[in-house]
Structures are given as C-alpha cells and as structure tokens.
PDB file of N, CA, C and O and ligand atoms in Angstrom:
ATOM      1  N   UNK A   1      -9.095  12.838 -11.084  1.00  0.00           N
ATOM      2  CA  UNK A   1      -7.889  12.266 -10.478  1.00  0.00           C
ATOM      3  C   UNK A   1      -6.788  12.105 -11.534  1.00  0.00           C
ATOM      4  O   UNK A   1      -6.931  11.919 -12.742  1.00  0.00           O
ATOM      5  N   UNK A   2      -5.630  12.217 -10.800  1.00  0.00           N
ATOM      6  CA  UNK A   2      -4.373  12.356 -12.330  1.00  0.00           C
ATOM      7  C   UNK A   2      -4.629  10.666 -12.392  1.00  0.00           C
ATOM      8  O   UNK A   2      -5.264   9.861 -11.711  1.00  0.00           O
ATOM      9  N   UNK A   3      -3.825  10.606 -13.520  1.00  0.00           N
ATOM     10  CA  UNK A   3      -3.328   9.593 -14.229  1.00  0.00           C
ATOM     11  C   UNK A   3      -1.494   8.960 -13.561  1.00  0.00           C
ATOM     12  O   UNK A   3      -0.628   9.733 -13.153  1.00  0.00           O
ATOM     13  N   UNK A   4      -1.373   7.688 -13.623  1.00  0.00           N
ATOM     14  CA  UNK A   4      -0.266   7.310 -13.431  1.00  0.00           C
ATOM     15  C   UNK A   4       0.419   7.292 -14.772  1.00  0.00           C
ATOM     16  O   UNK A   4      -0.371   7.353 -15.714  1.00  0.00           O
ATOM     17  N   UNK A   5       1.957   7.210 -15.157  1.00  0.00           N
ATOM     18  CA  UNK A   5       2.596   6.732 -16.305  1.00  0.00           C
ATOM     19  C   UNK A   5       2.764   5.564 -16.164  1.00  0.00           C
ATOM     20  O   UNK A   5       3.398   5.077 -17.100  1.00  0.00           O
ATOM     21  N   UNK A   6       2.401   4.687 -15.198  1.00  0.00           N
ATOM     22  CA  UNK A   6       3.212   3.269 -14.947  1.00  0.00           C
ATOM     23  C   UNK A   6       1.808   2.760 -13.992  1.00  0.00           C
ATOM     24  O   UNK A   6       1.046   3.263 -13.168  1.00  0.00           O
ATOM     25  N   UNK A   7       2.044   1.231 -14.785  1.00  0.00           N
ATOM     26  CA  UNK A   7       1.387   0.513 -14.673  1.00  0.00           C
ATOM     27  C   UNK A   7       1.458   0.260 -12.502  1.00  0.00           C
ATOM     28  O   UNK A   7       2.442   0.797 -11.993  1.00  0.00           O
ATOM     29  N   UNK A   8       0.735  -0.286 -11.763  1.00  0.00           N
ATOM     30  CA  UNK A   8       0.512  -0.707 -10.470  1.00  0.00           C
ATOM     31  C   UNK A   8      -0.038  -2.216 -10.200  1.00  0.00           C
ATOM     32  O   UNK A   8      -1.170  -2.634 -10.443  1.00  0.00           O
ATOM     33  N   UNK A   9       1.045  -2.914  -9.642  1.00  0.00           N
ATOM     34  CA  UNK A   9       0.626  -4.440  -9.662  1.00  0.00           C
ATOM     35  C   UNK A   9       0.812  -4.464  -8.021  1.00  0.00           C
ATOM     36  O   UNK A   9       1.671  -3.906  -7.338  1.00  0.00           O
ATOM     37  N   UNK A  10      -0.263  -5.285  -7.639  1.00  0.00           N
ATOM     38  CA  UNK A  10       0.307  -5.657  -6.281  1.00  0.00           C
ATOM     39  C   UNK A  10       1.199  -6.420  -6.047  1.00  0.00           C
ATOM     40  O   UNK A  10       1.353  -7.378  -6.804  1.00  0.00           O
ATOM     41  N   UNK A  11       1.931  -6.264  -5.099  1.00  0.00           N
ATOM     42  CA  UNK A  11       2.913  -7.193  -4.594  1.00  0.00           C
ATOM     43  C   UNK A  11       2.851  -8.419  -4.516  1.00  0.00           C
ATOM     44  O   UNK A  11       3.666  -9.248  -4.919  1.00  0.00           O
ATOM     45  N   UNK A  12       1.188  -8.674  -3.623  1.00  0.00           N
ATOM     46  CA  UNK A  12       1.301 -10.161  -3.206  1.00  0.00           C
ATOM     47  C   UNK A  12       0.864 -11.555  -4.455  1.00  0.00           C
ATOM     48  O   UNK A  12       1.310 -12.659  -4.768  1.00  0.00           O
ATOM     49  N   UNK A  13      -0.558 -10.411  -4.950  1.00  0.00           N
ATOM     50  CA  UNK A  13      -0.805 -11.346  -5.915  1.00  0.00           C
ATOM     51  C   UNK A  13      -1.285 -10.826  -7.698  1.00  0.00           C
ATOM     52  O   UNK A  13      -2.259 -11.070  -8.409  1.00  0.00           O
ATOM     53  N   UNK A  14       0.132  -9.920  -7.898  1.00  0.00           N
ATOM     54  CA  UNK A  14       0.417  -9.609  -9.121  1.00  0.00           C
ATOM     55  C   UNK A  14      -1.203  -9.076 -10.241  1.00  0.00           C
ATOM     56  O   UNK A  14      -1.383  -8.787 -11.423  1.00  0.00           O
ATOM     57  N   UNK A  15      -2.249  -9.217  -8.735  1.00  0.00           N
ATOM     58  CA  UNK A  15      -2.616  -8.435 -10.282  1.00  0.00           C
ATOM     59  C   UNK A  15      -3.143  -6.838 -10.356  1.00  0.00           C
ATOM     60  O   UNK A  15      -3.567  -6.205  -9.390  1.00  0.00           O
ATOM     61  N   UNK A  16      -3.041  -6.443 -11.446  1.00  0.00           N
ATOM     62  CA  UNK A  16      -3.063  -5.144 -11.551  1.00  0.00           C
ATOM     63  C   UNK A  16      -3.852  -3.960 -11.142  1.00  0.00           C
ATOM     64  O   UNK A  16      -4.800  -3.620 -11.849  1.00  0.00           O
ATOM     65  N   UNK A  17      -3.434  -3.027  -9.629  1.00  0.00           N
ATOM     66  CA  UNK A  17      -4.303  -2.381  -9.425  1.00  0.00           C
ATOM     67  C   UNK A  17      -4.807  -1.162 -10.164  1.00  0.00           C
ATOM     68  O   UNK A  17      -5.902  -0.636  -9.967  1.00  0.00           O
ATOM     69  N   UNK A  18      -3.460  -0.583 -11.451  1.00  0.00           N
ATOM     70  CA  UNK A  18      -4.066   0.362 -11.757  1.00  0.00           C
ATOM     71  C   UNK A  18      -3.358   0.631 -13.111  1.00  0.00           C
ATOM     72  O   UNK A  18      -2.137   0.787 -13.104  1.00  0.00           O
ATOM     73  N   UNK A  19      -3.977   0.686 -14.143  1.00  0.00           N
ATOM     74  CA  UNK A  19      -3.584   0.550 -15.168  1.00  0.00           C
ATOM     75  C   UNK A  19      -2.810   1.889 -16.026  1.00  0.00           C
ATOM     76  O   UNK A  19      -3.228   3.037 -15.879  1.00  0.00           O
ATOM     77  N   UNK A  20      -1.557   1.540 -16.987  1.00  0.00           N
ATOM     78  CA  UNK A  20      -0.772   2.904 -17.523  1.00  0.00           C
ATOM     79  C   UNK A  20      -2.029   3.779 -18.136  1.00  0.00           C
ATOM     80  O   UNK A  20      -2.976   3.441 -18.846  1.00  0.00           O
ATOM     81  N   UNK A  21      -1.623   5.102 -17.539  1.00  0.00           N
ATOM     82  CA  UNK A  21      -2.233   5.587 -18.245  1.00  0.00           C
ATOM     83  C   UNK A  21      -3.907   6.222 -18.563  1.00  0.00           C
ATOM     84  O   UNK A  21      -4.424   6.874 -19.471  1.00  0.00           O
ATOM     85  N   UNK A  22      -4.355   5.641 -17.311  1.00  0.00           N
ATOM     86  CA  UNK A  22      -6.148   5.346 -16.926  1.00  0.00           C
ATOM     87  C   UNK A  22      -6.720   5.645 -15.842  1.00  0.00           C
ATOM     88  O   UNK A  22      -6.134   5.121 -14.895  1.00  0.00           O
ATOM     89  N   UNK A  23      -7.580   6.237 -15.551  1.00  0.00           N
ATOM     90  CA  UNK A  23      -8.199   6.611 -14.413  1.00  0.00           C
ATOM     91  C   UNK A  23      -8.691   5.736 -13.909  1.00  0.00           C
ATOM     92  O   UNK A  23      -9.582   4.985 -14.305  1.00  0.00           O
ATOM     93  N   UNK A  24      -7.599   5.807 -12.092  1.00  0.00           N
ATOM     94  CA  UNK A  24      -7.749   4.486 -11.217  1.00  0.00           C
ATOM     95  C   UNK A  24      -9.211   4.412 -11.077  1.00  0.00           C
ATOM     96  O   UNK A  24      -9.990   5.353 -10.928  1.00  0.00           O
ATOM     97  N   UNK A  25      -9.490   3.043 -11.153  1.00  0.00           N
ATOM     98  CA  UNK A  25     -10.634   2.856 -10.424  1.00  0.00           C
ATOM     99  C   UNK A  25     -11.157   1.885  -9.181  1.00  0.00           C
ATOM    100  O   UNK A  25     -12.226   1.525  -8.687  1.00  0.00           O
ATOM    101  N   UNK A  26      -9.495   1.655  -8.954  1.00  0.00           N
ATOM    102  CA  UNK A  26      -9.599   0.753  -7.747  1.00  0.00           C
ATOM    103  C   UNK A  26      -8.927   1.483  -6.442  1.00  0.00           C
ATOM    104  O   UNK A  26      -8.377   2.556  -6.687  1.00  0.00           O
ATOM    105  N   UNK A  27      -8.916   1.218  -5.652  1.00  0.00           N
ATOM    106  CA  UNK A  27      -8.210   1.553  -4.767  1.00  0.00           C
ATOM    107  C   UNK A  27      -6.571   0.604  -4.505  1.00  0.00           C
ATOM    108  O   UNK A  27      -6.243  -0.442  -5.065  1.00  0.00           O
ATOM    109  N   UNK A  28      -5.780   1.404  -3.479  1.00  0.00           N
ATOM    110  CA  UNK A  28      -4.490   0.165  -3.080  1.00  0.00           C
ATOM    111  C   UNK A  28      -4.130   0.678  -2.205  1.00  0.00           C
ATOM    112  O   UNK A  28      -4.515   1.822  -1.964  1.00  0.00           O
ATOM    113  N   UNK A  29      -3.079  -0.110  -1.238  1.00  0.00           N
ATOM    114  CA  UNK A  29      -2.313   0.444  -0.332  1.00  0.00           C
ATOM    115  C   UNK A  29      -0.876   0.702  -0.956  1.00  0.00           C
ATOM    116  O   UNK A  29      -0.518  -0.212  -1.698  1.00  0.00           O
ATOM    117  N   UNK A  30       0.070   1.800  -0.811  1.00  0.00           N
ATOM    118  CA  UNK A  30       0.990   2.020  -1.044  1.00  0.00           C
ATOM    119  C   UNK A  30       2.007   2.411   0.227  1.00  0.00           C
ATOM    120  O   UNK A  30       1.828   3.321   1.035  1.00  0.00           O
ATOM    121  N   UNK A  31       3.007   1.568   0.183  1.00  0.00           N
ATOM    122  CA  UNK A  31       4.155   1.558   1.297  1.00  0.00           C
ATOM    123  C   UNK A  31       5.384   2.101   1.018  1.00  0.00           C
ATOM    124  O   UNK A  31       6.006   1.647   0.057  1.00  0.00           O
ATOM    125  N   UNK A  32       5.766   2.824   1.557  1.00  0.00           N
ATOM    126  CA  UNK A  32       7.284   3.481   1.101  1.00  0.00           C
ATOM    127  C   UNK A  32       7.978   3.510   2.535  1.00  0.00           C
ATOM    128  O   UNK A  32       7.434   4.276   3.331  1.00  0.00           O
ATOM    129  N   UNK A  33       9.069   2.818   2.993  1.00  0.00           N
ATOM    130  CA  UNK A  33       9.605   2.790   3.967  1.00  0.00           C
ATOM    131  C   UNK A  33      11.401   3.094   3.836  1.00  0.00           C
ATOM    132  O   UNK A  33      11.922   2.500   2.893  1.00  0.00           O
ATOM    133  N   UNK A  34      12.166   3.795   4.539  1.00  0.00           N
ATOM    134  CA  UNK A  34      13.075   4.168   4.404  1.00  0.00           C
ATOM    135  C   UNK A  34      13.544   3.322   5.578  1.00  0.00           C
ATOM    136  O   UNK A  34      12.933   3.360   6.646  1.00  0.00           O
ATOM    137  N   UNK A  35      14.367   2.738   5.442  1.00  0.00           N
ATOM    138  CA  UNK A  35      14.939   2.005   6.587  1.00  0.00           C
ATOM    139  C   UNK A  35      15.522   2.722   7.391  1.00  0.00           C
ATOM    140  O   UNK A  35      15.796   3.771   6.807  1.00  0.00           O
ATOM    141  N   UNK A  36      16.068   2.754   9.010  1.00  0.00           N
ATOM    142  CA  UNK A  36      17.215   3.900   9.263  1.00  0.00           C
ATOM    143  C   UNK A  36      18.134   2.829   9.943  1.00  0.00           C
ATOM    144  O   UNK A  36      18.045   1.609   9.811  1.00  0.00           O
ATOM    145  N   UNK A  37      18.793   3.344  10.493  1.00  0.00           N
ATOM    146  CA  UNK A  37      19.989   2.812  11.601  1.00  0.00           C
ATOM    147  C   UNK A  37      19.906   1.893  12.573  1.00  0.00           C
ATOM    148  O   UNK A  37      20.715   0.988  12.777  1.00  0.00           O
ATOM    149  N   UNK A  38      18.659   2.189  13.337  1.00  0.00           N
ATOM    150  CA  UNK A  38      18.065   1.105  13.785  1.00  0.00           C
ATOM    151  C   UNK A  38      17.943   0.069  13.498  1.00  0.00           C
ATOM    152  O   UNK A  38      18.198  -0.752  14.379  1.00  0.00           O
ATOM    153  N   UNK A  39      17.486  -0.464  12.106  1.00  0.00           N
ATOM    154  CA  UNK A  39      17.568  -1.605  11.465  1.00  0.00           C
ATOM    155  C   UNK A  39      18.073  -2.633  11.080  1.00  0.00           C
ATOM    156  O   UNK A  39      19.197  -2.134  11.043  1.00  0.00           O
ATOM    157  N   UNK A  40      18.251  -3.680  10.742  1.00  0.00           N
ATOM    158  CA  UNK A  40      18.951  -4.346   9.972  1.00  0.00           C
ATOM    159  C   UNK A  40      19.597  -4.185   8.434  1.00  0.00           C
ATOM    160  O   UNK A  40      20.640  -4.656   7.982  1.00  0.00           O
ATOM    161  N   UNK A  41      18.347  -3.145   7.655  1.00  0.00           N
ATOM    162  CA  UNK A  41      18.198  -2.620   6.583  1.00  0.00           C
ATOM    163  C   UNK A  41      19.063  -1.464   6.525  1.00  0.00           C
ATOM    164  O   UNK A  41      18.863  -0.723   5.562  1.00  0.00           O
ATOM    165  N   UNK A  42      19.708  -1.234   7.095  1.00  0.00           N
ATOM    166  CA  UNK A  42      20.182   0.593   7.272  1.00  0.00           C
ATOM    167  C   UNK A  42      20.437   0.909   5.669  1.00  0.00           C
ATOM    168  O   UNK A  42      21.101   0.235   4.882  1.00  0.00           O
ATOM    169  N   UNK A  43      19.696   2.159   5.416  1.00  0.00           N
ATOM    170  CA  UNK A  43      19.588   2.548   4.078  1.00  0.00           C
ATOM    171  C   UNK A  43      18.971   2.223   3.183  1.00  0.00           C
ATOM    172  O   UNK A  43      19.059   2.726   2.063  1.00  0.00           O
ATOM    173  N   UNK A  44      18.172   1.250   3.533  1.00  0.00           N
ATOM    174  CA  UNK A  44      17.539   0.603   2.312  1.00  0.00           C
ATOM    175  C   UNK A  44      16.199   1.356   2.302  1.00  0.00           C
ATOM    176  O   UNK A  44      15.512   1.678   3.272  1.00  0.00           O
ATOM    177  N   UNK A  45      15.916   1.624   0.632  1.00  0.00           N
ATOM    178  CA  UNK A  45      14.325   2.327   0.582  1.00  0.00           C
ATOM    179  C   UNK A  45      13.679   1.636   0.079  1.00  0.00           C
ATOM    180  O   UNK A  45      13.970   1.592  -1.117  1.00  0.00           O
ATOM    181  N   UNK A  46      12.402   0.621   0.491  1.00  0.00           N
ATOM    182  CA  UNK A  46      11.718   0.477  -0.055  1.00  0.00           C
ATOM    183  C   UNK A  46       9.781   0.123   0.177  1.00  0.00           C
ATOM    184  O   UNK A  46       9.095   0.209   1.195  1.00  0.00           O
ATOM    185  N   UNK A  47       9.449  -0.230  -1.079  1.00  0.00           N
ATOM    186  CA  UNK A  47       7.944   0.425  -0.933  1.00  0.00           C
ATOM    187  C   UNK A  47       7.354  -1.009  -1.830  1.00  0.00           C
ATOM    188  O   UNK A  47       7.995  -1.761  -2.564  1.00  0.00           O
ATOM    189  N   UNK A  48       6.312  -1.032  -1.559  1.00  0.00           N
ATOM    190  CA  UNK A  48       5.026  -2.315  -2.229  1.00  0.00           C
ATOM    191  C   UNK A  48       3.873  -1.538  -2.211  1.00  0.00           C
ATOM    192  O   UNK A  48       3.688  -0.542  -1.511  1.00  0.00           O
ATOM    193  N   UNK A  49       3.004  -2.100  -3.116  1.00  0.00           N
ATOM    194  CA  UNK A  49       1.501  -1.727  -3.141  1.00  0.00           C
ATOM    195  C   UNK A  49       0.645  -3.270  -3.097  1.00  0.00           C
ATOM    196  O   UNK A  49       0.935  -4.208  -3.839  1.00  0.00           O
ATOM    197  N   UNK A  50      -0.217  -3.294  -2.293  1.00  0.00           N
ATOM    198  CA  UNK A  50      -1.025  -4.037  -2.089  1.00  0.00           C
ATOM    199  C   UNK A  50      -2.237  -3.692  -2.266  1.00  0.00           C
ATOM    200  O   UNK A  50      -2.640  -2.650  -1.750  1.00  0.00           O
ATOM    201  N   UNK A  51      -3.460  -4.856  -3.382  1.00  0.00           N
ATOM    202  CA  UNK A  51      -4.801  -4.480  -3.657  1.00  0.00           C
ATOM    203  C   UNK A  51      -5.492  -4.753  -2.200  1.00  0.00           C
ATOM    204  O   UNK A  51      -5.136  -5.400  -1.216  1.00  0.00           O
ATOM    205  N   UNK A  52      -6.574  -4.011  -2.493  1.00  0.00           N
ATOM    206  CA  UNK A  52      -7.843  -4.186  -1.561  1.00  0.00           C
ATOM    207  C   UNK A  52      -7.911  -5.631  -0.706  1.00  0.00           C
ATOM    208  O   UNK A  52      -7.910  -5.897   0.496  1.00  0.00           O
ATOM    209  N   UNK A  53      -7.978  -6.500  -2.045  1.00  0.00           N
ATOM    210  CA  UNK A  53      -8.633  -8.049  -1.338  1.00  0.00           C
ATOM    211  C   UNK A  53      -7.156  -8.215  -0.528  1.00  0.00           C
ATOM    212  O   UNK A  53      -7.133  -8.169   0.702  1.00  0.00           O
ATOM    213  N   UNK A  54      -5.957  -8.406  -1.306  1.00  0.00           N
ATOM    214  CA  UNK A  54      -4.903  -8.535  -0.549  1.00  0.00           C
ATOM    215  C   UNK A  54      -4.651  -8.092   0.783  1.00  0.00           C
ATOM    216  O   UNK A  54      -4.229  -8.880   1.629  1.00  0.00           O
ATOM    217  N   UNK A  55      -4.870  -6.921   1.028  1.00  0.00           N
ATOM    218  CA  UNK A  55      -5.396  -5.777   2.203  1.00  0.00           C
ATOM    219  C   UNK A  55      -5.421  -6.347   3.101  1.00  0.00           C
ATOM    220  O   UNK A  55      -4.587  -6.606   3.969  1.00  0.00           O
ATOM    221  N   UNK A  56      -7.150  -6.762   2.823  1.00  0.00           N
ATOM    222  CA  UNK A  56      -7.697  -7.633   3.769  1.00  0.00           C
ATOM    223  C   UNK A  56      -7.644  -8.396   4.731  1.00  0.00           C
ATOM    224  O   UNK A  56      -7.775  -8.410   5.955  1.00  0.00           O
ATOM    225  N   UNK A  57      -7.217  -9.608   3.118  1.00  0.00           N
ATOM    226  CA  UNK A  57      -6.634 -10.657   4.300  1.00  0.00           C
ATOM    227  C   UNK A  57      -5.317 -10.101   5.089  1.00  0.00           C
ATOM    228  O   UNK A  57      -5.227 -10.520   6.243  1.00  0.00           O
ATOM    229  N   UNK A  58      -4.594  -9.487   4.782  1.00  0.00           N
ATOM    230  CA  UNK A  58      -3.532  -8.928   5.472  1.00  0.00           C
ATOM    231  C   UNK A  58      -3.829  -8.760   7.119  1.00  0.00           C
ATOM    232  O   UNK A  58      -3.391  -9.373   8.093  1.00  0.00           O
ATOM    233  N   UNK A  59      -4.844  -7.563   6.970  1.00  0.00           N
ATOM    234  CA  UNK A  59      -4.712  -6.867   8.185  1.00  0.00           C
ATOM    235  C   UNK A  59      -5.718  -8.162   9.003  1.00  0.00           C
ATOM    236  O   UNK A  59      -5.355  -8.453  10.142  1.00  0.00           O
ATOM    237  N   UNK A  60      -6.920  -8.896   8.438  1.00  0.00           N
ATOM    238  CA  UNK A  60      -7.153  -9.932   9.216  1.00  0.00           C
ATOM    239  C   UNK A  60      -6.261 -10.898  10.400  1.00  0.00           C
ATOM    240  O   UNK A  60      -6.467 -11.284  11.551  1.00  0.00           O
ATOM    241  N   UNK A  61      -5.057 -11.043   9.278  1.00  0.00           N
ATOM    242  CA  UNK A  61      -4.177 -12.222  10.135  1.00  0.00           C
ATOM    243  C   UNK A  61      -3.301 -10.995  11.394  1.00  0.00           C
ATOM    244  O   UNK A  61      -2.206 -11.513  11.610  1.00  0.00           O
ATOM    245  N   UNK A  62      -3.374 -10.109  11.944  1.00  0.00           N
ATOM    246  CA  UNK A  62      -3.335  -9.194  12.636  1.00  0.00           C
ATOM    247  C   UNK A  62      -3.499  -9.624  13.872  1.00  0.00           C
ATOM    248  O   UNK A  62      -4.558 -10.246  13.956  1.00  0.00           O
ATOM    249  N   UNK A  63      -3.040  -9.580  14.663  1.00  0.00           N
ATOM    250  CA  UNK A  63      -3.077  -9.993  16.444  1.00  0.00           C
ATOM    251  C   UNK A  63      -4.044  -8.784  17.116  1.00  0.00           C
ATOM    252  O   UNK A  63      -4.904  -8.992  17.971  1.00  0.00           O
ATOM    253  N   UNK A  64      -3.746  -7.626  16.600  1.00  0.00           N
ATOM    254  CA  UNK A  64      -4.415  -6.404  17.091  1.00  0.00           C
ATOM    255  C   UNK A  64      -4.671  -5.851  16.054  1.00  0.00           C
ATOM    256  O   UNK A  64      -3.832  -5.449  15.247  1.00  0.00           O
ATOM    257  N   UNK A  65      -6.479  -5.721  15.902  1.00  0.00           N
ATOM    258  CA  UNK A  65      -7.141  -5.441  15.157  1.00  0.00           C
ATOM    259  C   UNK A  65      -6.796  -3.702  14.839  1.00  0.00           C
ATOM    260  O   UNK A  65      -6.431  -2.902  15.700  1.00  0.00           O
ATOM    261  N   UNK A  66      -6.979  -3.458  13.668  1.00  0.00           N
ATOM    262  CA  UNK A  66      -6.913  -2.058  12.865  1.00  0.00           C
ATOM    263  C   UNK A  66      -7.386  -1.526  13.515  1.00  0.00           C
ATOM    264  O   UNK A  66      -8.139  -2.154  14.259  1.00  0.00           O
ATOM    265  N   UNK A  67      -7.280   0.130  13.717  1.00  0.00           N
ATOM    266  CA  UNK A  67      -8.133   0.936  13.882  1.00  0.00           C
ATOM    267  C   UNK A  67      -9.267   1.513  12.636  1.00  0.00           C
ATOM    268  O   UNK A  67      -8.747   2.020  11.642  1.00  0.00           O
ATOM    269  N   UNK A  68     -10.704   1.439  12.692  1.00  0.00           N
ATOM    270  CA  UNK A  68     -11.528   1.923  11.650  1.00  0.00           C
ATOM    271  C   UNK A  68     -12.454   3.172  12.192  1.00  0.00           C
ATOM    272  O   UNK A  68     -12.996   3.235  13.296  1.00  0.00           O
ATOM    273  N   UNK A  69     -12.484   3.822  11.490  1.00  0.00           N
ATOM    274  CA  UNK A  69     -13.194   5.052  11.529  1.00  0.00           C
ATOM    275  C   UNK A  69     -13.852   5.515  10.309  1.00  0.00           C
ATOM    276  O   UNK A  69     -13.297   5.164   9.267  1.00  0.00           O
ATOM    277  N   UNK A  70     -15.057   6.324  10.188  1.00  0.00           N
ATOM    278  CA  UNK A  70     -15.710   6.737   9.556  1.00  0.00           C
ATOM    279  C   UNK A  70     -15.099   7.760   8.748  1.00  0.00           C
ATOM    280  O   UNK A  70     -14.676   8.626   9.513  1.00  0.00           O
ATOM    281  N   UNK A  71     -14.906   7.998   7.769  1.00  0.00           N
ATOM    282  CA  UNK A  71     -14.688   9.666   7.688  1.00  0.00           C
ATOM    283  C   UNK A  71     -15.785  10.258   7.233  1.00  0.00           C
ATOM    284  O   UNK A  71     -16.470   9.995   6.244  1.00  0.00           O
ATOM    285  N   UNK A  72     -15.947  11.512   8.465  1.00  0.00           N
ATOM    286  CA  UNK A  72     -16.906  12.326   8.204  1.00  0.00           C
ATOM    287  C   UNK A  72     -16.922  13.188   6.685  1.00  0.00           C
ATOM    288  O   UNK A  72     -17.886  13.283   5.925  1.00  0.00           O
ATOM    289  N   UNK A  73     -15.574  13.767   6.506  1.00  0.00           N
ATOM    290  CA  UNK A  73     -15.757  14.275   4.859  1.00  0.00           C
ATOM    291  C   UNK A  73     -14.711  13.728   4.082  1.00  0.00           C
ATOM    292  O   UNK A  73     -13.700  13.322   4.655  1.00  0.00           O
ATOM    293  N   UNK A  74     -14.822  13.661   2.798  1.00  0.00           N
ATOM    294  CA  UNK A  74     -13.951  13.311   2.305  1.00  0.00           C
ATOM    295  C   UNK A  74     -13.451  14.758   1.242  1.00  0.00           C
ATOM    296  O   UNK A  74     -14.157  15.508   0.567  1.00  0.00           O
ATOM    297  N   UNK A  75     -11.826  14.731   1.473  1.00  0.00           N
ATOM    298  CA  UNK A  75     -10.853  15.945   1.183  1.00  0.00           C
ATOM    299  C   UNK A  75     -11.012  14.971  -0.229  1.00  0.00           C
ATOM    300  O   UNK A  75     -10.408  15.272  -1.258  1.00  0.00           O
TER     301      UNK A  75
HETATM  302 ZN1  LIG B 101      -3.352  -8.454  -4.344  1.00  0.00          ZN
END
C-alpha cells in the first residue's frame, strides 16, 4: 500500500489515524464533499477523516441503521 506524505488525524478526536510517511495500519473514513447550489454552502469543498472507534459511535447514534454487507472478495 502507498505511503501518505502527511500525517491523518481524525476530526473528532484528534488522534492519529495514519502516520507521515508509514504504512497505514489502521483503517479511516475519509469525506470529501463539494457543496453545490442547493446548499447553504454553495462552493464550499470540504472533507474530514474519521477513525474507526469514532466511526462507530457515529453511525450508532443513526436513526436508520447502516447498510452492512460481507464482501465476498476483496479488490
Ligand atoms: Zn476518532
């Protein structure tokens, strides 16, 4: 797996998912959202990464549960 140049902190609770320079060994979620017209945001780009545990509890507090699936192979 490549390497990042830049360090990866989560958003919510700052600590580091993936270190400069090092082969990740954690996982994260990464968000990149472009706002459009629709929005309140119009134009605005932006993106967060959230760790695993963070994740979690995230999608827990959720009204409508995630969809989960198996993956049969992994690409
Ligand atoms: Zn976190």
């Amino acid at each position: 797996m490549k390497t990042k140049d830049q360090a990866i902190i989560c958003n919510c609770c700052k600590k580091v998912v993936q270190k400069e320079g090092v082969v990740p060994d954690s996982e994260f979620l990464h968000v990149e959202k472009l706002w459009g017209y629709f929005s309140e945001k119009d134009g605005e780009w932006q993106e967060f990464d959230i760790c695993e545990s963070c994740y979690d509890k995230w999608v827990e507090s959720f009204k409508v549960p995630i969809k989960t699936r198996e993956a049969t192979e992994f690409v």
